[in-house]
Amino acid sequence: MGQTLTEKILDDHLVEGELTPGEEIGIEIDQVLTQDTTGTLVWLQFEALDLDEVQTELAAQYCDHQTYQFDFKNTDDHRFLRSAAGTFGAHFSRPGNGICHNVHKENFAAPGKTMLGSDSHTPTPGGMGELAIGAGGLDVAVAMGGGAYYIDMPEVVSVRLEGELPEWATAKDVILEMLRRLSVKGGVGKIFEYTGPGIESLSVPERTTITNMGTELGATSSLFPTDENTKDYLERLGRGDEYVELQPDDDAEYADEITIDLSDLEPLIAEPSMPDNVVPVSEVAGTDVEQVIIGSCTNGAYEDILPSAKMLEGREIDKKTEMIVAPGSKQASEMLARQGWTAEMMAAGVNFSEATCGACIGIGHVPASNSVSLRTFNRNFEGRSGIEDDNVYLCSPEVATAAALAGEIVDPRDLADDLGDLEDPGFEMPDEYIGVSGSDLIAPDEAVDDDLIKGPNIGDVPLKDPLGADVEGPALLKMTDNITTDHIIPATQDILMYRSNIPKLSEFTLSRVDDSFAQRALDADGGFLVAGENYGQGSSREHAALCPMFLGVEGVLAQSFARIHKANLFNFGLVPLEIDEETYEKIEQGDDVEIVDDVAEAVREGKEEFTVRVNDEWEATATLDASEREREILADGGKLSHTKKKHDAEGGAAPADD
Ligand code: MIC
Ligand code: SF4
């Protein structure tokens, strides 16, 4: 039987297991990516594991999320990251050089490689044939130390693209259409492999918009085959020699197939406050817009900003609308500036930001109260923009620019009809990517540090005791479906600056849901979180497991979990148990919950169904879906303790291997 492209790449990197969907596999990782808000823990854990040198072909540390450095804690984090990259052998991308996914794509991503990154949008280079997966920082630290990465073999689903995009429809509309059809949990346990004749009409930057936002489907990754377009893109980047042709076998078998006829697509938009609230733009036309932002790792590339610049040339944006452009990389900024487009956009009323994540997580450009903001980003979770009850819509650069011109949401096709001289700007790549001074990307052999520099806010990573026989406590908080990691540990500046200081950061745990939670959890000294479907979707931040652990939470009872978050719960020794809808409905916040068993022993012995006793009155069954490896990690109190234990047992000689 023929193989899918995903299977081919995984096969080349397989160190354990078989490629059977649902079975755990271990794979070798070629490249590692980390960024400033998850990277500090990555390196602190790398250090705690007594690892002393990066073992992967390549590792890159980016400083991109908080580059304004409002507080010395941010700057200390950046200095620590530079020192860690230098000490352990990773490339270092300076603050302001750009968003990790953009800079990685431009400089390092290559067909056929595997990559693990401590950011949920790590799958971005899937658009150029790299199989890239987002993970928690501890998994990334272990992979960087030469250990395998373990996941349940996903189902590989073919997304067959046919036809060509019509005028004013873009790659963003392809992924918005996927979200409209499948929802934010439609991709859990899946890798979407794009196939079919429609691929040919999409350039690599368009493909990476799709693979980037595949994360919003909950997918493990998204992947395109490589072809002349991939070769062409690499050549324009000056890396043509890295091209490898990669295609699935003709008789490859997929778990499922979805067909999208590109020619049927029209401009789409995700309404507040979930990326899958997708409707045609025309349905919300006429809504006043006070802010428009073009940028982020989804649509912040040079090729994404250029259409907007062309639409704005010789025009002015509406007087009551602010428009900001936040390029995804300094290279994009520099090219736009050298070609005169920056000036053109400024003349139209645009403000330029440095190349940063910034506004995507509420750092800068927070919308006004009760206003609508249109963004080309990938997430519009409630409050993420920095203000509660926000109204953030997600769309393509073309739709965003049309709104800036009109002062309200408008289908760009209608705006073009109204204006008479507005044409679809199309999608264009530069002949070659130029610019970016070398000093923004520091290679390991150019490192300026050989020792770690820790500021006063950079603390140790707390360890948990091994799992005990009795696991009981109150249901501390009952939550709904689709709780995001932005709910658990928000990423706004006031909180983000404590990412390297877990005791302080934990004070903010779930504050967006209930600001009395952290204190109540500490007082209870144990207990459970209760949630509906898809608990922990969104970011890869392991802080969303680590902080509840620090507060004493012992387990989560949820109808289902998002993939990365579930792995993070194991990594920090919290028991993730699945419950059915009836149990979820019945259990109340404040109820006393007890797992009836010697839990540590049962976990080690492979028990799957546990009895949960509530208020000593009623019982229900909860399921632990875990591999043998995850059970050992859980029972040892998390991956750090588990790996240290193994390391000690082996006489301290072996590198971490799981
Ligand atoms: C996000 O988009 O939510 C983030 C901020 O990039 C996170 C990483 C983080 O929390 O630091 C992600 O996507 O993993
Ligand atoms: Fe940065 Fe936003 Fe992309 Fe996350 S989604 S990496 S915050 S631009």
XYZ file of C-alpha atoms and ligand atoms in Angstrom:
680
model
C 0.000 0.000 0.000
C 1.298 3.435 -0.893
C 2.158 6.066 1.701
C 0.870 9.537 2.350
C 3.523 12.246 2.458
C 3.077 12.473 6.229
C 3.778 8.748 6.567
C 6.864 9.036 4.382
C 8.390 11.787 6.494
C 7.424 10.075 9.748
C 8.819 6.761 8.483
C 12.148 8.441 7.775
C 12.241 9.727 11.352
C 10.622 6.856 13.250
C 12.527 5.599 16.290
C 9.713 3.779 18.062
C 6.294 2.349 17.287
C 4.323 1.809 14.099
C 2.416 4.254 11.954
C -0.993 3.033 13.099
C -3.439 5.851 13.900
C -3.920 6.211 17.645
C -0.749 4.256 18.550
C 2.097 6.136 20.183
C 5.140 6.740 18.006
C 8.540 8.248 18.794
C 10.149 10.386 16.114
C 13.511 12.001 15.661
C 13.437 15.771 15.478
C 15.720 17.650 13.051
C 14.911 21.242 13.908
C 13.699 23.012 17.017
C 12.093 26.411 17.343
C 11.404 28.335 20.480
C 10.340 31.878 21.256
C 10.584 34.396 24.052
C 7.457 33.622 26.072
C 7.896 29.853 26.164
C 11.669 29.765 25.610
C 12.760 30.723 29.097
C 11.169 27.585 30.551
C 12.558 25.514 27.666
C 16.118 26.475 28.578
C 15.558 26.342 32.347
C 14.322 22.780 31.878
C 17.179 22.002 29.481
C 19.495 23.112 32.291
C 17.543 21.222 34.971
C 17.910 18.049 32.896
C 21.707 18.527 32.981
C 21.806 18.796 29.214
C 24.681 20.876 27.977
C 24.513 21.046 24.188
C 21.857 21.172 21.504
C 21.788 17.810 19.724
C 19.350 18.517 16.884
C 20.594 19.574 13.422
C 19.365 23.040 14.188
C 17.746 24.961 17.012
C 16.602 28.557 16.851
C 15.589 30.882 19.639
C 13.413 33.830 18.561
C 12.457 36.955 20.508
C 9.174 38.014 19.021
C 6.183 38.141 21.345
C 7.124 40.989 23.650
C 9.694 43.042 21.805
C 8.654 46.443 23.177
C 10.287 45.435 26.484
C 7.916 47.529 28.616
C 9.458 46.061 31.736
C 13.016 45.043 32.624
C 11.627 41.525 33.129
C 11.017 41.261 29.383
C 14.500 42.514 28.586
C 16.011 40.168 31.173
C 14.197 37.288 29.500
C 15.653 38.281 26.139
C 19.156 38.547 27.587
C 18.734 35.154 29.267
C 17.584 33.651 25.964
C 20.587 35.078 24.116
C 22.867 33.655 26.780
C 21.134 30.258 26.647
C 21.301 30.100 22.843
C 24.996 30.985 23.015
C 25.771 28.594 25.847
C 23.936 25.584 24.470
C 24.359 26.093 20.710
C 21.212 27.563 19.155
C 20.732 30.362 16.636
C 19.485 33.540 18.274
C 17.094 35.939 16.568
C 17.114 39.326 18.225
C 14.019 41.143 19.481
C 12.477 42.951 16.514
C 13.893 40.598 13.892
C 10.487 39.085 13.456
C 7.965 36.456 14.441
C 9.463 33.000 14.898
C 7.375 31.331 12.197
C 8.150 33.986 9.621
C 11.872 34.189 10.300
C 12.153 30.409 10.484
C 10.376 30.016 7.170
C 12.666 32.566 5.548
C 15.908 31.167 6.928
C 15.746 27.545 8.008
C 12.596 25.574 7.177
C 13.313 22.865 4.619
C 11.330 20.114 2.876
C 11.403 16.670 4.436
C 12.664 17.801 7.841
C 10.832 17.355 11.120
C 10.519 20.247 13.528
C 9.239 20.631 17.056
C 8.487 24.096 18.408
C 7.247 25.556 21.659
C 4.568 27.530 19.896
C 1.282 26.213 18.609
C 1.760 27.693 15.132
C 4.963 25.729 14.574
C 3.231 23.813 11.695
C 3.619 26.918 9.469
C 6.462 25.488 7.303
C 4.192 22.564 6.435
C 3.512 24.818 3.434
C 7.005 24.017 2.193
C 7.003 20.292 3.007
C 8.471 20.366 6.518
C 6.546 18.289 9.058
C 6.394 20.662 11.985
C 4.557 20.165 15.266
C 3.841 22.438 18.226
C 4.525 21.142 21.732
C 5.041 22.178 25.321
C 8.437 23.578 26.292
C 9.553 20.499 28.199
C 9.012 18.257 25.177
C 10.975 20.753 23.137
C 13.831 20.796 25.676
C 14.025 16.997 25.611
C 13.988 16.898 21.802
C 16.721 19.509 21.720
C 18.748 17.272 24.032
C 18.502 14.492 21.453
C 15.427 12.697 22.817
C 12.650 11.445 20.606
C 9.296 13.218 20.471
C 6.287 11.039 21.246
C 2.790 11.522 19.875
C -0.179 9.357 19.090
C 0.019 8.664 15.378
C -2.556 11.061 13.912
C -5.045 10.170 11.224
C -3.934 11.638 7.925
C -6.769 13.425 6.160
C -6.519 14.535 2.552
C -7.755 18.027 1.777
C -8.209 17.926 -1.951
C -7.996 21.332 -3.559
C -9.543 21.819 -6.950
C -9.883 24.830 -9.228
C -8.311 28.248 -8.663
C -9.124 31.101 -6.331
C -11.427 33.664 -7.941
C -10.793 37.412 -7.688
C -10.612 38.759 -4.140
C -10.594 35.301 -2.549
C -7.298 34.374 -0.878
C -5.453 31.610 0.956
C -6.924 32.988 4.182
C -10.362 32.120 2.856
C -9.248 28.532 2.277
C -8.416 28.038 5.944
C -11.446 30.031 7.101
C -13.545 27.690 4.965
C -11.899 24.704 6.687
C -12.765 26.250 10.065
C -16.309 26.971 8.953
C -16.746 23.333 7.974
C -14.809 21.551 10.717
C -14.796 23.872 13.792
C -11.983 24.524 16.266
C -11.937 20.920 17.364
C -12.391 19.313 13.955
C -8.697 18.602 13.539
C -7.852 17.033 16.899
C -5.781 13.886 16.333
C -5.368 14.678 12.624
C -2.806 15.884 10.151
C -4.285 17.632 7.150
C -2.380 16.801 4.002
C -3.252 19.024 1.058
C -3.593 17.241 -2.265
C -5.198 17.733 -5.666
C -4.720 19.941 -8.721
C -5.634 23.173 -6.904
C -2.297 23.153 -5.056
C -0.429 24.218 -8.166
C -2.058 27.634 -8.174
C -0.914 28.422 -4.625
C 2.532 29.868 -3.932
C 4.453 28.807 -0.808
C 3.562 31.940 1.198
C -0.123 31.278 0.463
C 0.307 27.661 1.525
C 1.944 28.717 4.789
C -1.053 30.923 5.629
C -3.141 27.755 5.431
C -0.752 25.531 7.400
C -0.255 28.233 10.030
C -3.923 28.529 10.804
C -4.488 24.780 10.600
C -3.614 25.014 14.297
C -6.990 26.638 14.917
C -8.611 23.379 13.802
C -6.811 21.643 16.671
C -4.766 19.673 14.134
C -1.406 18.122 14.970
C -0.006 19.574 11.755
C -0.786 20.509 8.164
C 1.363 19.597 5.194
C 1.727 20.396 1.494
C 3.742 18.353 -1.006
C 6.651 20.125 -2.670
C 6.770 21.112 -6.327
C 8.077 23.757 -8.716
C 6.507 26.479 -6.520
C 8.467 25.261 -3.494
C 11.652 25.181 -5.522
C 10.952 28.630 -6.863
C 10.309 30.037 -3.376
C 13.511 28.527 -1.979
C 15.449 29.926 -4.940
C 14.072 33.409 -4.335
C 15.219 33.028 -0.729
C 18.673 32.059 -1.967
C 18.259 28.494 -0.632
C 17.433 26.632 -3.838
C 19.863 23.824 -2.962
C 17.597 22.784 -0.064
C 14.784 21.778 -2.391
C 13.677 18.144 -2.322
C 10.701 16.867 -4.280
C 8.162 15.271 -1.941
C 4.852 13.760 -3.010
C 2.523 11.159 -1.562
C 2.319 7.842 -3.431
C -0.416 7.687 -6.077
C -2.139 4.895 -4.155
C -1.746 6.508 -0.705
C -4.697 5.838 1.573
C -6.120 8.613 3.691
C -8.374 8.285 6.725
C -10.759 10.773 5.168
C -10.992 13.226 2.289
C -12.342 16.749 2.212
C -12.720 18.557 -1.097
C -12.542 22.294 -1.502
C -13.156 23.805 -4.882
C -11.103 26.984 -4.692
C -13.188 28.585 -7.408
C -16.262 28.429 -5.131
C -14.614 30.484 -2.394
C -15.462 34.082 -1.614
C -14.116 36.561 0.968
C -14.846 35.139 4.420
C -14.528 36.494 7.937
C -14.500 34.948 11.441
C -16.794 36.816 13.776
C -15.990 37.339 17.477
C -14.775 35.428 19.432
C -13.779 32.077 17.947
C -11.864 31.438 14.735
C -14.595 29.068 13.544
C -17.419 31.642 13.636
C -16.969 32.035 9.912
C -19.437 33.757 7.576
C -19.190 35.432 4.153
C -18.013 39.026 4.540
C -21.192 40.228 2.853
C -23.217 38.900 5.814
C -21.664 41.376 8.241
C -21.146 44.228 5.769
C -21.963 47.663 7.149
C -20.525 47.001 10.641
C -18.505 50.047 11.751
C -14.790 49.362 12.135
C -12.522 51.451 14.344
C -9.321 49.460 13.966
C -7.659 47.379 11.275
C -4.403 45.471 11.773
C -2.416 43.644 9.139
C 0.256 41.305 10.416
C 0.919 38.242 12.606
C 2.442 34.910 11.685
C -0.581 34.128 9.492
C -0.614 37.174 7.221
C 2.392 39.309 8.119
C 4.682 38.367 5.250
C 5.859 40.785 2.593
C 3.465 39.094 0.139
C 0.540 39.642 2.535
C 1.242 43.336 3.049
C 1.924 44.105 -0.600
C -1.723 43.650 -1.729
C -2.802 46.017 1.016
C -0.194 48.568 -0.078
C -1.425 48.333 -3.661
C -5.025 48.842 -2.563
C -4.026 51.888 -0.524
C -1.820 53.501 -3.182
C -3.087 57.001 -3.818
C -5.997 56.609 -1.381
C -6.713 57.488 2.241
C -8.219 55.351 4.938
C -11.460 56.364 6.603
C -11.059 59.124 9.206
C -12.588 57.184 12.099
C -10.582 54.015 11.468
C -7.022 53.374 12.607
C -4.876 51.069 10.548
C -1.708 49.410 11.780
C 0.708 47.216 9.881
C 2.858 44.876 11.963
C 5.146 43.023 9.550
C 5.973 39.430 10.407
C 9.686 39.939 9.925
C 12.218 42.699 9.652
C 12.998 41.371 6.207
C 9.421 42.145 5.168
C 9.688 45.635 6.712
C 12.971 46.319 5.025
C 11.800 45.202 1.602
C 8.591 47.225 1.816
C 10.598 50.252 2.880
C 13.216 49.893 0.153
C 10.525 49.565 -2.495
C 8.687 52.660 -1.302
C 5.564 50.820 -0.155
C 5.973 51.859 3.470
C 5.828 55.509 2.487
C 2.838 54.837 0.257
C 0.954 53.188 3.108
C 1.955 55.882 5.591
C 0.604 58.499 3.239
C -2.695 56.628 3.238
C -2.856 56.867 7.051
C -1.194 53.622 8.166
C 1.020 53.343 11.255
C 3.857 50.856 11.190
C 4.783 48.678 14.134
C 8.040 46.805 14.592
C 8.014 43.160 13.512
C 6.417 41.532 16.528
C 3.488 39.436 17.758
C 2.441 42.352 19.956
C -1.196 43.180 19.284
C -2.013 39.524 18.583
C -1.795 38.910 22.329
C -2.921 42.320 23.542
C 0.501 43.932 23.736
C -0.081 47.295 22.106
C -2.935 48.479 19.893
C -5.624 47.351 22.309
C -8.993 48.182 20.700
C -11.201 50.925 22.148
C -14.080 49.778 24.350
C -17.156 48.580 22.464
C -15.419 48.810 19.137
C -14.789 46.468 16.253
C -11.266 45.497 15.262
C -10.529 43.623 12.027
C -7.305 41.669 12.050
C -5.504 39.351 9.667
C -4.475 37.183 12.626
C -5.376 33.582 13.442
C -7.046 33.900 16.856
C -9.792 36.123 18.205
C -10.385 34.455 21.565
C -12.317 36.663 23.918
C -10.114 39.184 25.713
C -6.941 38.210 23.819
C -6.703 41.684 22.270
C -6.205 43.151 25.752
C -9.769 44.207 26.555
C -12.598 42.067 27.887
C -15.703 41.856 25.703
C -13.713 42.663 22.599
C -15.057 42.358 19.061
C -12.226 40.995 16.974
C -12.895 39.686 13.467
C -10.361 37.655 11.462
C -9.978 38.072 7.712
C -7.576 38.414 4.777
C -5.407 41.528 4.226
C -7.660 42.451 1.302
C -10.838 42.402 3.417
C -9.059 44.268 6.228
C -7.798 46.959 3.858
C -11.215 47.348 2.259
C -12.654 47.961 5.733
C -9.983 50.553 6.489
C -10.883 52.382 3.292
C -14.637 52.200 3.886
C -14.664 52.589 7.715
C -16.943 49.559 7.864
C -16.900 45.905 6.949
C -17.367 45.620 3.220
C -17.002 42.843 0.697
C -13.994 44.040 -1.332
C -15.849 43.084 -4.525
C -18.587 45.595 -3.626
C -16.024 48.226 -2.699
C -14.336 47.684 -6.053
C -17.690 48.194 -7.790
C -18.315 51.381 -5.795
C -14.894 52.873 -6.343
C -14.664 51.863 -9.988
C -10.854 51.893 -10.082
C -9.985 49.391 -7.328
C -8.566 46.177 -8.704
C -7.851 42.858 -7.020
C -4.148 43.340 -6.190
C -3.423 39.622 -6.629
C -0.565 37.798 -4.961
C 3.008 38.571 -5.913
C 6.400 37.446 -4.665
C 9.575 39.494 -5.000
C 12.174 38.309 -7.526
C 14.464 37.766 -4.598
C 14.226 38.309 -0.878
C 16.777 40.911 0.075
C 17.831 42.736 3.177
C 18.099 41.948 6.873
C 21.418 42.684 8.373
C 23.259 39.558 9.505
C 23.567 40.751 13.072
C 19.867 40.150 13.727
C 20.361 36.417 13.484
C 23.303 35.205 15.545
C 24.596 31.745 14.584
C 25.949 29.435 17.310
C 29.531 30.036 16.154
C 29.034 33.805 16.481
C 27.612 33.591 20.014
C 28.462 36.411 22.379
C 27.780 34.445 25.602
C 29.015 31.198 27.036
C 27.163 31.297 30.347
C 23.577 31.828 31.438
C 22.571 35.338 32.531
C 19.542 35.249 34.834
C 17.825 38.393 36.059
C 16.002 38.504 39.407
C 12.637 37.504 37.881
C 13.966 34.265 36.409
C 13.268 31.426 38.831
C 13.484 27.656 38.889
C 10.890 25.318 37.438
C 8.943 23.775 40.342
C 8.804 19.994 40.661
C 5.789 17.987 41.760
C 5.811 15.045 44.143
C 5.072 11.639 42.642
C 1.399 10.795 42.289
C -0.036 9.429 45.536
C -2.515 6.683 46.262
C -5.308 9.118 47.151
C -6.365 11.801 44.741
C -9.279 13.795 46.080
C -10.429 17.346 46.613
C -13.067 19.841 45.582
C -14.184 20.599 42.035
C -12.505 23.998 42.166
C -13.941 25.429 38.978
C -16.494 24.267 36.448
C -15.934 25.589 32.949
C -17.644 25.375 29.554
C -16.501 23.946 26.193
C -13.495 25.269 24.264
C -11.683 26.835 27.221
C -8.449 28.206 25.759
C -5.013 28.470 27.292
C -5.633 32.226 27.034
C -8.327 31.680 29.677
C -6.003 29.601 31.845
C -2.931 31.846 31.672
C -3.608 34.998 29.644
C -0.745 36.365 27.541
C -1.254 40.080 28.074
C 1.739 42.148 29.197
C 0.784 42.488 32.881
C 0.859 38.693 33.122
C 3.287 37.761 30.370
C 6.224 39.372 32.150
C 6.035 36.632 34.791
C 6.455 33.728 32.378
C 9.824 32.926 34.005
C 8.510 33.310 37.560
C 5.994 30.548 38.210
C 4.991 31.446 41.793
C 4.019 34.938 40.648
C 2.461 33.808 37.363
C 0.238 31.276 39.130
C -1.571 34.111 40.876
C -3.218 34.836 37.521
C -4.334 31.271 36.833
C -7.834 31.222 35.335
C -8.348 34.799 36.487
C -10.215 35.458 33.255
C -12.816 32.874 34.254
C -12.873 33.503 38.026
C -10.454 35.862 39.705
C -10.828 34.147 43.066
C -9.575 30.879 41.607
C -5.857 31.036 42.466
C -6.446 31.796 46.141
C -9.212 29.208 46.414
C -6.967 26.566 44.861
C -4.116 27.363 47.229
C -6.476 27.249 50.218
C -7.942 23.925 49.118
C -4.472 22.434 48.665
C -5.667 19.925 46.067
C -8.663 19.488 43.856
C -9.883 19.291 40.293
C -10.780 21.430 37.337
C -13.943 20.474 35.470
C -14.481 21.380 31.822
C -16.507 20.553 28.724
C -15.121 19.689 25.288
C -11.722 20.662 23.890
C -10.235 21.867 27.171
C -6.944 23.759 26.736
C -7.199 24.599 23.034
C -4.974 27.294 21.588
C -1.464 28.025 22.669
C 1.262 25.525 23.515
C 2.147 27.358 26.735
C 2.958 24.723 29.325
C 2.345 27.376 31.988
C -1.335 26.464 31.596
C -0.529 23.107 33.220
C 2.409 24.174 35.362
C 0.571 26.996 37.179
C -2.450 24.897 38.207
C 0.053 22.253 39.359
C 1.886 24.884 41.417
C -1.439 25.851 43.044
C -2.030 22.238 44.053
C -4.547 21.145 41.395
C -4.221 17.383 40.920
C -6.435 16.548 38.010
C -8.736 17.769 35.250
C -12.094 16.162 34.477
C -13.071 17.188 30.972
C -15.259 15.871 28.179
C -12.234 16.103 25.882
C -8.797 17.733 25.738
C -6.798 19.664 23.175
C -3.694 17.724 22.123
C -0.819 19.931 23.283
C -2.481 20.805 26.559
C -3.137 17.172 27.393
C 0.556 16.394 26.827
C 1.429 19.322 29.089
C -0.855 17.960 31.821
C 1.056 14.664 31.753
C 4.345 16.534 31.694
C 3.463 18.325 34.920
C 1.852 15.389 36.681
C -1.832 16.399 36.514
C -4.271 13.549 35.860
C -6.346 14.245 32.714
C -9.557 12.219 32.964
C -12.300 12.163 30.358
C -15.910 12.214 31.545
C -19.155 11.884 29.617
C -21.704 14.643 29.116
C -24.007 13.340 31.845
C -21.245 13.431 34.458
C -20.207 16.874 33.265
C -23.778 18.141 33.632
C -24.205 16.580 37.061
C -20.999 17.655 38.737
C -21.153 21.073 40.409
C -18.418 23.477 41.366
C -17.589 22.881 45.045
C -18.502 19.173 44.987
C -16.088 16.824 46.747
C -14.470 14.554 44.219
C -12.509 11.409 44.917
C -10.879 8.976 42.513
C -11.703 5.619 44.039
C -8.503 3.558 43.851
C -4.850 3.524 44.680
C -4.396 6.032 41.883
C -0.612 5.855 41.502
C -0.685 2.071 41.311
C -3.669 1.971 38.968
C -2.050 4.496 36.641
C 1.160 2.459 36.483
C -0.757 -0.767 35.956
C -2.529 0.581 32.894
C -6.020 0.974 34.303
C -8.202 2.927 31.877
C -11.537 3.306 33.631
C -11.594 4.977 37.011
C -14.514 5.452 39.362
C -15.041 9.007 40.443
C -17.070 9.396 43.645
C -18.807 12.732 44.152
C -19.900 14.029 47.577
C -19.939 10.407 48.727
C -23.348 10.318 47.003
C -22.931 9.245 43.434
C -20.328 7.690 41.200
C -19.336 7.971 37.569
C -16.721 6.490 35.278
C -13.813 8.581 34.030
C -11.297 7.430 31.425
C -7.550 7.807 31.391
C -6.378 7.600 27.805
C -2.606 7.355 28.190
C 0.312 5.408 26.783
C 2.609 3.389 29.032
C 5.183 6.155 28.787
C 2.660 8.841 29.767
C 1.534 6.714 32.728
C 5.117 6.466 34.040
C 5.570 10.213 33.630
C 2.300 10.917 35.429
C 3.037 8.562 38.290
C 6.518 10.041 38.782
C 5.032 13.518 39.197
C 5.748 14.817 35.700
C 8.338 14.578 32.987
C 11.073 16.541 34.725
C 10.993 14.300 37.807
C 10.567 11.215 35.619
C 13.526 12.055 33.394
C 15.725 12.974 36.367
C 14.777 9.674 38.031
C 15.723 7.710 34.926
C 18.860 9.717 34.526
C 19.909 8.970 38.129
C 19.084 5.282 37.716
C 21.337 5.199 34.655
C 24.177 6.759 36.605
C 23.643 10.239 35.231
C 25.214 9.302 31.919
C 22.378 8.937 29.445
C 20.801 11.933 27.756
C 17.057 12.324 28.191
C 15.334 9.966 25.811
C 11.715 10.649 26.628
C -0.326 32.322 20.860
O -0.499 32.616 19.689
O -1.249 32.066 21.641
C 1.101 32.289 21.396
C 1.255 33.423 22.329
O 1.997 32.447 20.317
C 1.344 30.938 22.078
C 2.670 30.830 22.741
C 2.700 31.367 24.153
O 1.746 31.268 24.882
O 3.762 31.856 24.523
C 1.198 29.732 21.145
O 0.599 29.828 20.110
O 1.663 28.635 21.505
Fe 2.708 35.512 17.635
Fe 0.114 35.697 17.310
Fe 1.520 34.062 15.803
Fe 1.147 33.485 18.387
S -0.420 33.609 16.793
S 3.093 33.353 17.225
S 1.183 35.536 19.255
S 1.670 36.294 15.835
